[in-house]
PDB file of C-alpha atoms in Angstrom:
ATOM      1  CA  UNK A1194     -21.747  42.847 -22.650  1.00 40.00           C
ATOM      2  CA  UNK A1195     -20.475  39.335 -22.248  1.00 42.00           C
ATOM      3  CA  UNK A1196     -17.941  37.811 -19.753  1.00 39.00           C
ATOM      4  CA  UNK A1197     -14.867  37.018 -21.695  1.00 36.00           C
ATOM      5  CA  UNK A1198     -12.949  33.813 -21.198  1.00 38.00           C
ATOM      6  CA  UNK A1199      -9.558  34.470 -19.706  1.00 35.00           C
ATOM      7  CA  UNK A1200      -6.580  33.467 -22.309  1.00 37.00           C
ATOM      8  CA  UNK A1201      -5.439  30.194 -20.565  1.00 38.00           C
ATOM      9  CA  UNK A1202      -8.543  29.524 -18.800  1.00 38.00           C
ATOM     10  CA  UNK A1203      -9.682  25.864 -19.976  1.00 45.00           C
ATOM     11  CA  UNK A1204     -12.781  24.415 -20.291  1.00 53.00           C
ATOM     12  CA  UNK A1205     -13.974  20.517 -20.138  1.00 67.00           C
ATOM     13  CA  UNK A1206     -15.876  18.789 -22.900  1.00 87.00           C
ATOM     14  CA  UNK A1207     -16.791  14.957 -22.591  1.00 91.00           C
ATOM     15  CA  UNK A1208     -15.124  12.467 -24.432  1.00 94.00           C
ATOM     16  CA  UNK A1209     -16.516   8.967 -24.636  1.00 96.00           C
ATOM     17  CA  UNK A1210     -14.314   6.074 -26.619  1.00 96.00           C
ATOM     18  CA  UNK A1211     -15.983   2.708 -27.054  1.00 97.00           C
ATOM     19  CA  UNK A1212     -14.030  -0.486 -27.645  1.00 97.00           C
ATOM     20  CA  UNK A1213     -15.068  -3.891 -29.773  1.00 95.00           C
ATOM     21  CA  UNK A1214     -11.829  -5.389 -29.171  1.00 94.00           C
ATOM     22  CA  UNK A1215      -8.873  -5.640 -26.595  1.00 95.00           C
ATOM     23  CA  UNK A1216      -6.318  -2.233 -27.147  1.00 96.00           C
ATOM     24  CA  UNK A1217      -4.169  -0.414 -24.944  1.00 97.00           C
ATOM     25  CA  UNK A1218      -5.406   3.080 -23.303  1.00 98.00           C
ATOM     26  CA  UNK A1219      -2.977   5.855 -22.501  1.00 98.00           C
ATOM     27  CA  UNK A1220      -4.779   8.376 -19.997  1.00 98.00           C
ATOM     28  CA  UNK A1221      -4.856  11.895 -21.968  1.00 96.00           C
ATOM     29  CA  UNK A1222      -3.184  15.049 -20.833  1.00 94.00           C
ATOM     30  CA  UNK A1223      -4.671  16.684 -17.619  1.00 94.00           C
ATOM     31  CA  UNK A1224      -7.449  13.625 -17.109  1.00 96.00           C
ATOM     32  CA  UNK A1225      -7.715  12.677 -13.762  1.00 96.00           C
ATOM     33  CA  UNK A1226     -10.727  10.621 -13.440  1.00 97.00           C
ATOM     34  CA  UNK A1227     -12.293   7.938 -15.787  1.00 97.00           C
ATOM     35  CA  UNK A1228     -15.639   6.183 -15.898  1.00 96.00           C
ATOM     36  CA  UNK A1229     -15.694   2.755 -17.209  1.00 96.00           C
ATOM     37  CA  UNK A1230     -18.657   0.536 -18.702  1.00 94.00           C
ATOM     38  CA  UNK A1231     -17.569  -3.007 -19.513  1.00 92.00           C
ATOM     39  CA  UNK A1232     -19.839  -5.920 -20.611  1.00 91.00           C
ATOM     40  CA  UNK A1233     -18.830  -9.427 -20.403  1.00 90.00           C
ATOM     41  CA  UNK A1234     -19.398 -11.591 -23.154  1.00 91.00           C
ATOM     42  CA  UNK A1235     -22.152 -14.708 -22.939  1.00 91.00           C
ATOM     43  CA  UNK A1236     -21.573 -17.871 -22.781  1.00 90.00           C
ATOM     44  CA  UNK A1237     -21.760 -20.554 -25.754  1.00 91.00           C
ATOM     45  CA  UNK A1238     -25.252 -22.824 -26.742  1.00 90.00           C
ATOM     46  CA  UNK A1239     -25.018 -26.473 -25.914  1.00 88.00           C
ATOM     47  CA  UNK A1240     -25.700 -29.015 -28.265  1.00 88.00           C
ATOM     48  CA  UNK A1241     -28.221 -31.857 -28.354  1.00 84.00           C
ATOM     49  CA  UNK A1242     -28.182 -34.372 -31.347  1.00 85.00           C
ATOM     50  CA  UNK A1243     -27.210 -31.648 -34.031  1.00 88.00           C
ATOM     51  CA  UNK A1244     -29.644 -28.687 -32.396  1.00 85.00           C
ATOM     52  CA  UNK A1245     -28.496 -25.738 -30.284  1.00 86.00           C
ATOM     53  CA  UNK A1246     -30.985 -26.009 -27.104  1.00 80.00           C
ATOM     54  CA  UNK A1247     -29.334 -24.460 -24.594  1.00 82.00           C
ATOM     55  CA  UNK A1248     -28.534 -20.952 -24.304  1.00 85.00           C
ATOM     56  CA  UNK A1249     -25.229 -19.966 -22.564  1.00 86.00           C
ATOM     57  CA  UNK A1250     -25.569 -17.285 -19.989  1.00 86.00           C
ATOM     58  CA  UNK A1251     -25.379 -13.799 -20.387  1.00 86.00           C
ATOM     59  CA  UNK A1252     -22.209 -11.847 -19.534  1.00 88.00           C
ATOM     60  CA  UNK A1253     -22.278  -9.595 -16.588  1.00 87.00           C
ATOM     61  CA  UNK A1254     -22.093  -5.743 -16.718  1.00 88.00           C
ATOM     62  CA  UNK A1255     -19.967  -3.595 -14.582  1.00 89.00           C
ATOM     63  CA  UNK A1256     -19.529   0.664 -13.928  1.00 90.00           C
ATOM     64  CA  UNK A1257     -17.225   2.245 -12.041  1.00 91.00           C
ATOM     65  CA  UNK A1258     -15.478   5.795 -11.693  1.00 94.00           C
ATOM     66  CA  UNK A1259     -11.708   5.326 -11.199  1.00 95.00           C
ATOM     67  CA  UNK A1260      -9.024   7.590 -10.698  1.00 96.00           C
ATOM     68  CA  UNK A1261      -5.918   7.703 -13.496  1.00 97.00           C
ATOM     69  CA  UNK A1262      -2.719   9.710 -13.708  1.00 97.00           C
ATOM     70  CA  UNK A1263      -2.233  11.262 -17.178  1.00 97.00           C
ATOM     71  CA  UNK A1264       0.036   9.514 -19.596  1.00 97.00           C
ATOM     72  CA  UNK A1265      -0.151   6.192 -17.654  1.00 98.00           C
ATOM     73  CA  UNK A1266      -1.258   2.713 -19.622  1.00 98.00           C
ATOM     74  CA  UNK A1267      -4.441   0.712 -18.774  1.00 98.00           C
ATOM     75  CA  UNK A1268      -4.927  -2.517 -20.382  1.00 97.00           C
ATOM     76  CA  UNK A1269      -8.657  -2.595 -21.764  1.00 97.00           C
ATOM     77  CA  UNK A1270      -9.539  -6.547 -22.218  1.00 96.00           C
ATOM     78  CA  UNK A1271     -12.654  -7.411 -23.908  1.00 96.00           C
ATOM     79  CA  UNK A1272     -14.045 -10.887 -23.795  1.00 94.00           C
ATOM     80  CA  UNK A1273     -15.114 -13.076 -26.681  1.00 94.00           C
ATOM     81  CA  UNK A1274     -18.450 -15.270 -26.785  1.00 93.00           C
ATOM     82  CA  UNK A1275     -17.977 -18.697 -25.915  1.00 92.00           C
ATOM     83  CA  UNK A1276     -18.069 -21.313 -28.819  1.00 94.00           C
ATOM     84  CA  UNK A1277     -21.018 -23.533 -28.981  1.00 93.00           C
ATOM     85  CA  UNK A1278     -20.958 -27.090 -28.289  1.00 92.00           C
ATOM     86  CA  UNK A1279     -20.668 -29.479 -31.405  1.00 92.00           C
ATOM     87  CA  UNK A1280     -21.862 -33.004 -32.035  1.00 90.00           C
ATOM     88  CA  UNK A1281     -20.041 -34.840 -29.964  1.00 89.00           C
ATOM     89  CA  UNK A1282     -17.358 -31.665 -29.522  1.00 90.00           C
ATOM     90  CA  UNK A1283     -17.513 -29.172 -26.810  1.00 89.00           C
ATOM     91  CA  UNK A1284     -17.605 -25.500 -27.251  1.00 88.00           C
ATOM     92  CA  UNK A1285     -13.943 -23.296 -26.680  1.00 91.00           C
ATOM     93  CA  UNK A1286     -13.738 -20.977 -24.064  1.00 88.00           C
ATOM     94  CA  UNK A1287     -14.135 -17.478 -25.057  1.00 88.00           C
ATOM     95  CA  UNK A1288     -10.815 -15.762 -25.138  1.00 87.00           C
ATOM     96  CA  UNK A1289      -9.860 -12.523 -22.924  1.00 84.00           C
ATOM     97  CA  UNK A1290      -6.834 -11.127 -22.366  1.00 76.00           C
ATOM     98  CA  UNK A1291      -5.138 -10.821 -18.793  1.00 78.00           C
ATOM     99  CA  UNK A1292      -6.114 -14.389 -18.122  1.00 83.00           C
ATOM    100  CA  UNK A1293      -9.635 -13.737 -17.899  1.00 90.00           C
ATOM    101  CA  UNK A1294     -10.835 -16.168 -20.624  1.00 91.00           C
ATOM    102  CA  UNK A1295     -14.041 -18.660 -20.237  1.00 90.00           C
ATOM    103  CA  UNK A1296     -13.287 -22.504 -19.763  1.00 88.00           C
ATOM    104  CA  UNK A1297     -13.737 -24.911 -22.588  1.00 89.00           C
ATOM    105  CA  UNK A1298     -17.071 -27.573 -22.377  1.00 89.00           C
ATOM    106  CA  UNK A1299     -16.751 -30.907 -22.416  1.00 86.00           C
ATOM    107  CA  UNK A1300     -17.801 -33.151 -25.259  1.00 89.00           C
ATOM    108  CA  UNK A1301     -20.665 -35.692 -24.892  1.00 86.00           C
ATOM    109  CA  UNK A1302     -21.959 -38.458 -27.417  1.00 85.00           C
ATOM    110  CA  UNK A1303     -25.396 -36.636 -27.736  1.00 84.00           C
ATOM    111  CA  UNK A1304     -23.947 -33.552 -28.057  1.00 86.00           C
ATOM    112  CA  UNK A1305     -21.469 -30.927 -26.316  1.00 89.00           C
ATOM    113  CA  UNK A1306     -21.684 -28.223 -24.277  1.00 89.00           C
ATOM    114  CA  UNK A1307     -21.013 -24.725 -24.935  1.00 90.00           C
ATOM    115  CA  UNK A1308     -17.774 -22.901 -23.416  1.00 91.00           C
ATOM    116  CA  UNK A1309     -17.701 -20.032 -20.956  1.00 91.00           C
ATOM    117  CA  UNK A1310     -17.886 -16.318 -21.814  1.00 91.00           C
ATOM    118  CA  UNK A1311     -14.875 -14.370 -21.416  1.00 91.00           C
ATOM    119  CA  UNK A1312     -14.896 -11.112 -19.296  1.00 92.00           C
ATOM    120  CA  UNK A1313     -14.480  -7.795 -20.091  1.00 93.00           C
ATOM    121  CA  UNK A1314     -12.715  -4.771 -18.354  1.00 94.00           C
ATOM    122  CA  UNK A1315      -9.580  -2.716 -17.452  1.00 96.00           C
ATOM    123  CA  UNK A1316      -5.996  -3.262 -15.876  1.00 95.00           C
ATOM    124  CA  UNK A1317      -3.996  -0.361 -14.860  1.00 95.00           C
ATOM    125  CA  UNK A1318      -0.780  -2.062 -16.429  1.00 92.00           C
ATOM    126  CA  UNK A1319       1.614  -0.151 -13.528  1.00 90.00           C
ATOM    127  CA  UNK A1320       1.109  -2.768 -10.837  1.00 86.00           C
ATOM    128  CA  UNK A1321      -1.334  -5.181 -12.615  1.00 89.00           C
ATOM    129  CA  UNK A1322      -3.771  -3.302 -10.523  1.00 91.00           C
ATOM    130  CA  UNK A1323      -7.612  -4.814 -11.537  1.00 91.00           C
ATOM    131  CA  UNK A1324      -9.873  -1.442 -11.680  1.00 93.00           C
ATOM    132  CA  UNK A1325     -12.909  -3.054 -13.486  1.00 92.00           C
ATOM    133  CA  UNK A1326     -14.278  -6.646 -14.533  1.00 91.00           C
ATOM    134  CA  UNK A1327     -17.589  -8.197 -15.801  1.00 89.00           C
ATOM    135  CA  UNK A1328     -17.890 -11.673 -15.355  1.00 88.00           C
ATOM    136  CA  UNK A1329     -18.288 -13.634 -18.355  1.00 89.00           C
ATOM    137  CA  UNK A1330     -21.262 -16.028 -18.577  1.00 88.00           C
ATOM    138  CA  UNK A1331     -21.179 -19.815 -18.165  1.00 88.00           C
ATOM    139  CA  UNK A1332     -22.200 -22.220 -20.948  1.00 89.00           C
ATOM    140  CA  UNK A1333     -24.868 -24.280 -21.685  1.00 87.00           C
ATOM    141  CA  UNK A1334     -24.924 -27.984 -21.365  1.00 86.00           C
ATOM    142  CA  UNK A1335     -25.602 -30.416 -23.879  1.00 82.00           C
ATOM    143  CA  UNK A1336     -28.880 -32.410 -23.705  1.00 70.00           C
ATOM    144  CA  UNK A1337     -29.542 -36.007 -23.690  1.00 46.00           C
ATOM    145  CA  UNK A1338     -33.070 -37.580 -24.389  1.00 38.00           C
ATOM    146  CA  UNK A1339     -34.876 -34.873 -25.581  1.00 36.00           C
ATOM    147  CA  UNK A1340     -34.734 -33.355 -21.837  1.00 38.00           C
ATOM    148  CA  UNK A1341     -33.463 -29.912 -20.905  1.00 38.00           C
ATOM    149  CA  UNK A1342     -30.830 -30.375 -18.815  1.00 46.00           C
ATOM    150  CA  UNK A1343     -29.071 -27.152 -18.124  1.00 57.00           C
ATOM    151  CA  UNK A1344     -28.341 -23.319 -18.673  1.00 58.00           C
ATOM    152  CA  UNK A1345     -25.606 -21.352 -18.069  1.00 68.00           C
ATOM    153  CA  UNK A1346     -25.551 -18.857 -15.169  1.00 67.00           C
ATOM    154  CA  UNK A1347     -24.798 -15.143 -15.711  1.00 68.00           C
ATOM    155  CA  UNK A1348     -21.866 -13.489 -14.609  1.00 70.00           C
ATOM    156  CA  UNK A1349     -22.144 -10.291 -12.379  1.00 66.00           C
ATOM    157  CA  UNK A1350     -21.064  -8.655  -8.769  1.00 66.00           C
ATOM    158  CA  UNK A1351     -21.179 -12.587  -7.742  1.00 66.00           C
ATOM    159  CA  UNK A1352     -21.913 -14.318 -10.518  1.00 71.00           C
ATOM    160  CA  UNK A1353     -24.961 -16.941 -10.638  1.00 70.00           C
ATOM    161  CA  UNK A1354     -24.637 -20.735 -10.950  1.00 73.00           C
ATOM    162  CA  UNK A1355     -25.113 -23.003 -13.735  1.00 73.00           C
ATOM    163  CA  UNK A1356     -28.607 -24.351 -14.000  1.00 67.00           C
ATOM    164  CA  UNK A1357     -29.663 -28.300 -14.536  1.00 65.00           C
ATOM    165  CA  UNK A1358     -29.438 -31.371 -12.634  1.00 61.00           C
ATOM    166  CA  UNK A1359     -25.595 -30.676 -11.911  1.00 66.00           C
ATOM    167  CA  UNK A1360     -24.808 -27.106 -12.305  1.00 69.00           C
ATOM    168  CA  UNK A1361     -21.511 -25.488 -12.067  1.00 71.00           C
ATOM    169  CA  UNK A1362     -20.923 -23.008  -8.879  1.00 71.00           C
ATOM    170  CA  UNK A1363     -19.034 -19.875  -8.855  1.00 70.00           C
ATOM    171  CA  UNK A1364     -15.778 -19.254  -7.285  1.00 63.00           C
ATOM    172  CA  UNK A1365     -15.046 -22.977  -8.845  1.00 65.00           C
ATOM    173  CA  UNK A1366     -12.825 -21.798 -11.758  1.00 64.00           C
ATOM    174  CA  UNK A1367      -9.242 -21.587 -11.892  1.00 62.00           C
ATOM    175  CA  UNK A1368      -8.014 -17.860 -10.707  1.00 70.00           C
ATOM    176  CA  UNK A1369      -9.346 -16.112 -13.116  1.00 83.00           C
ATOM    177  CA  UNK A1370     -10.545 -18.602 -15.897  1.00 86.00           C
ATOM    178  CA  UNK A1371     -13.541 -20.020 -16.057  1.00 83.00           C
ATOM    179  CA  UNK A1372     -13.689 -23.717 -15.147  1.00 82.00           C
ATOM    180  CA  UNK A1373     -13.010 -26.519 -18.240  1.00 86.00           C
ATOM    181  CA  UNK A1374     -16.252 -29.073 -18.046  1.00 81.00           C
ATOM    182  CA  UNK A1375     -15.281 -32.695 -17.054  1.00 76.00           C
ATOM    183  CA  UNK A1376     -15.114 -35.474 -19.338  1.00 71.00           C
ATOM    184  CA  UNK A1377     -18.588 -36.756 -20.057  1.00 60.00           C
ATOM    185  CA  UNK A1378     -19.824 -40.042 -22.063  1.00 58.00           C
ATOM    186  CA  UNK A1379     -23.333 -38.972 -22.616  1.00 77.00           C
ATOM    187  CA  UNK A1380     -24.073 -35.186 -22.119  1.00 77.00           C
ATOM    188  CA  UNK A1381     -20.970 -32.225 -22.121  1.00 82.00           C
ATOM    189  CA  UNK A1382     -21.371 -29.788 -19.358  1.00 84.00           C
ATOM    190  CA  UNK A1383     -21.129 -26.059 -20.182  1.00 84.00           C
ATOM    191  CA  UNK A1384     -17.691 -24.395 -19.127  1.00 86.00           C
ATOM    192  CA  UNK A1385     -17.290 -21.632 -16.683  1.00 87.00           C
ATOM    193  CA  UNK A1386     -17.437 -18.122 -17.699  1.00 87.00           C
ATOM    194  CA  UNK A1387     -14.303 -15.972 -17.133  1.00 86.00           C
ATOM    195  CA  UNK A1388     -14.032 -13.189 -13.536  1.00 87.00           C
ATOM    196  CA  UNK A1389     -12.457 -11.953 -10.729  1.00 84.00           C
ATOM    197  CA  UNK A1390     -13.235 -15.493  -9.616  1.00 81.00           C
ATOM    198  CA  UNK A1391     -13.924 -17.655 -12.607  1.00 81.00           C
ATOM    199  CA  UNK A1392     -17.438 -19.886 -12.730  1.00 82.00           C
ATOM    200  CA  UNK A1393     -17.473 -23.436 -12.185  1.00 78.00           C
ATOM    201  CA  UNK A1394     -17.937 -25.797 -14.766  1.00 79.00           C
ATOM    202  CA  UNK A1395     -21.205 -28.192 -14.933  1.00 76.00           C
ATOM    203  CA  UNK A1396     -20.383 -31.228 -13.312  1.00 73.00           C
ATOM    204  CA  UNK A1397     -21.344 -34.335 -14.434  1.00 68.00           C
ATOM    205  CA  UNK A1398     -24.077 -36.896 -12.982  1.00 66.00           C
ATOM    206  CA  UNK A1399     -23.488 -40.683 -12.952  1.00 59.00           C
ATOM    207  CA  UNK A1400     -21.045 -39.871 -15.771  1.00 55.00           C
ATOM    208  CA  UNK A1401     -24.037 -39.224 -18.005  1.00 61.00           C
ATOM    209  CA  UNK A1402     -25.341 -35.420 -17.611  1.00 64.00           C
ATOM    210  CA  UNK A1403     -23.704 -32.138 -17.691  1.00 70.00           C
ATOM    211  CA  UNK A1404     -24.921 -29.172 -16.303  1.00 74.00           C
ATOM    212  CA  UNK A1405     -24.694 -25.435 -17.013  1.00 76.00           C
ATOM    213  CA  UNK A1406     -21.345 -23.495 -16.142  1.00 78.00           C
ATOM    214  CA  UNK A1407     -21.332 -20.777 -13.746  1.00 80.00           C
ATOM    215  CA  UNK A1408     -21.114 -17.366 -14.432  1.00 79.00           C
ATOM    216  CA  UNK A1409     -17.845 -15.190 -13.654  1.00 79.00           C
ATOM    217  CA  UNK A1410     -17.765 -12.917 -10.551  1.00 81.00           C
ATOM    218  CA  UNK A1411     -17.151  -8.829 -11.298  1.00 79.00           C
ATOM    219  CA  UNK A1412     -15.387  -6.466  -9.590  1.00 72.00           C
ATOM    220  CA  UNK A1413     -16.607  -5.931  -6.160  1.00 56.00           C
ATOM    221  CA  UNK A1414     -14.532  -2.816  -4.751  1.00 52.00           C
ATOM    222  CA  UNK A1415     -16.076   0.306  -3.355  1.00 40.00           C
ATOM    223  CA  UNK A1416     -17.199   2.591  -5.691  1.00 45.00           C
ATOM    224  CA  UNK A1417     -17.810  -0.275  -8.206  1.00 46.00           C
ATOM    225  CA  UNK A1418     -21.474  -1.201  -9.432  1.00 48.00           C
ATOM    226  CA  UNK A1419     -21.856  -4.910 -11.098  1.00 48.00           C
ATOM    227  CA  UNK A1420     -24.950  -6.425 -12.122  1.00 49.00           C
ATOM    228  CA  UNK A1421     -26.009  -9.660 -13.503  1.00 50.00           C
ATOM    229  CA  UNK A1422     -26.461 -10.114 -17.505  1.00 49.00           C
ATOM    230  CA  UNK A1423     -26.183  -7.083 -20.236  1.00 52.00           C
ATOM    231  CA  UNK A1424     -24.206  -9.191 -22.440  1.00 55.00           C
ATOM    232  CA  UNK A1425     -25.692 -11.477 -24.998  1.00 66.00           C
ATOM    233  CA  UNK A1426     -23.037 -11.618 -27.428  1.00 85.00           C
ATOM    234  CA  UNK A1427     -19.342 -10.916 -27.449  1.00 91.00           C
ATOM    235  CA  UNK A1428     -18.272  -8.324 -24.664  1.00 93.00           C
ATOM    236  CA  UNK A1429     -17.492  -4.933 -24.533  1.00 94.00           C
ATOM    237  CA  UNK A1430     -15.754  -1.487 -22.943  1.00 96.00           C
ATOM    238  CA  UNK A1431     -16.055   2.153 -22.784  1.00 97.00           C
ATOM    239  CA  UNK A1432     -14.769   4.802 -21.361  1.00 98.00           C
ATOM    240  CA  UNK A1433     -15.374   8.318 -20.767  1.00 97.00           C
ATOM    241  CA  UNK A1434     -14.089  11.268 -19.549  1.00 96.00           C
ATOM    242  CA  UNK A1435     -13.769  15.240 -19.194  1.00 94.00           C
ATOM    243  CA  UNK A1436     -10.769  16.214 -21.438  1.00 87.00           C
ATOM    244  CA  UNK A1437      -9.807  19.959 -20.772  1.00 84.00           C
ATOM    245  CA  UNK A1438     -10.157  22.019 -24.203  1.00 74.00           C
ATOM    246  CA  UNK A1439      -7.525  24.778 -23.918  1.00 59.00           C
ATOM    247  CA  UNK A1440      -8.364  28.274 -25.497  1.00 45.00           C
ATOM    248  CA  UNK A1441      -7.129  28.674 -28.932  1.00 43.00           C
ATOM    249  CA  UNK A1442      -4.793  31.340 -27.610  1.00 43.00           C
ATOM    250  CA  UNK A1443      -3.217  29.263 -24.723  1.00 42.00           C
ATOM    251  CA  UNK A1444       0.215  27.927 -24.933  1.00 43.00           C
TER     252      UNK A1444
END
C-alpha cells in the first residue's frame, strides 16, 4: 500500500520566471532562496563612412544563489543594447535601471562610435543591496581611412578592455555607469559598458582615432559566478526557486 502524504505537509516544485524588461519582483510566500541568472546587453557597433564595421563587445553573464525573505521586493533591471554609431553622431548608451546604463559614444566626421551596453541584474530594494550584476559590453569605435580601429570590450567578472589603437580601460566609468566617449574630430570612440564598475570609453589618439569602449564589471561576491560573453543583444534576467505546493486539504 503506497504511503499517503500527511495533510498540511508541503512539497516543492520548481518555478522559473524570465524578464526581458525591468520589473519589481516580490518574493513569494515560503521562498527563502533564489537562483538568479543575468545577461548584460552588448555594446553598439561603430560606424565608418556610413557602414557598421566594428562590433560592440558582448554583455557578461552572472549567476548566483541568494538568500531572501518572503514578501520582500527586488528591483530587476535589464540592460538595453547600446545604439549603433551614425555618420557623424555617436550612439547613445543602452538604458538600464538603478544607474547601470552604458556610456554614450563620441561622434566623428568619419563615423561615430557605438554606445555601451547596459548591465542587467537584481537589487534588493530594502537597503539598496546589489545582489547580482552582469556587465554590459563596450561600444565599438568608428573607422578612418578604411582601417580597423577598435572593437568594444566584453562585460564580465572583471570586464575587458576595449581594443584598438586607443582602447578604453575597465573601472574608468562614472561609478556604475559606463564612460562617455570623448569628443573626436575624425573617428568616434565607443562608450563603456555599465556594471559594478562602469567600463571606460575609448580614448582618442592625436585627436583623430578613437578606440573601443571597455566592458563593465559584473558581481564578484562569494557564491556568484560571472563570465565574459553571452549577451549579443539586449540583456535579460531569469529567477528560479523552489515554491512550496500546499496539500489541497491544508489551510
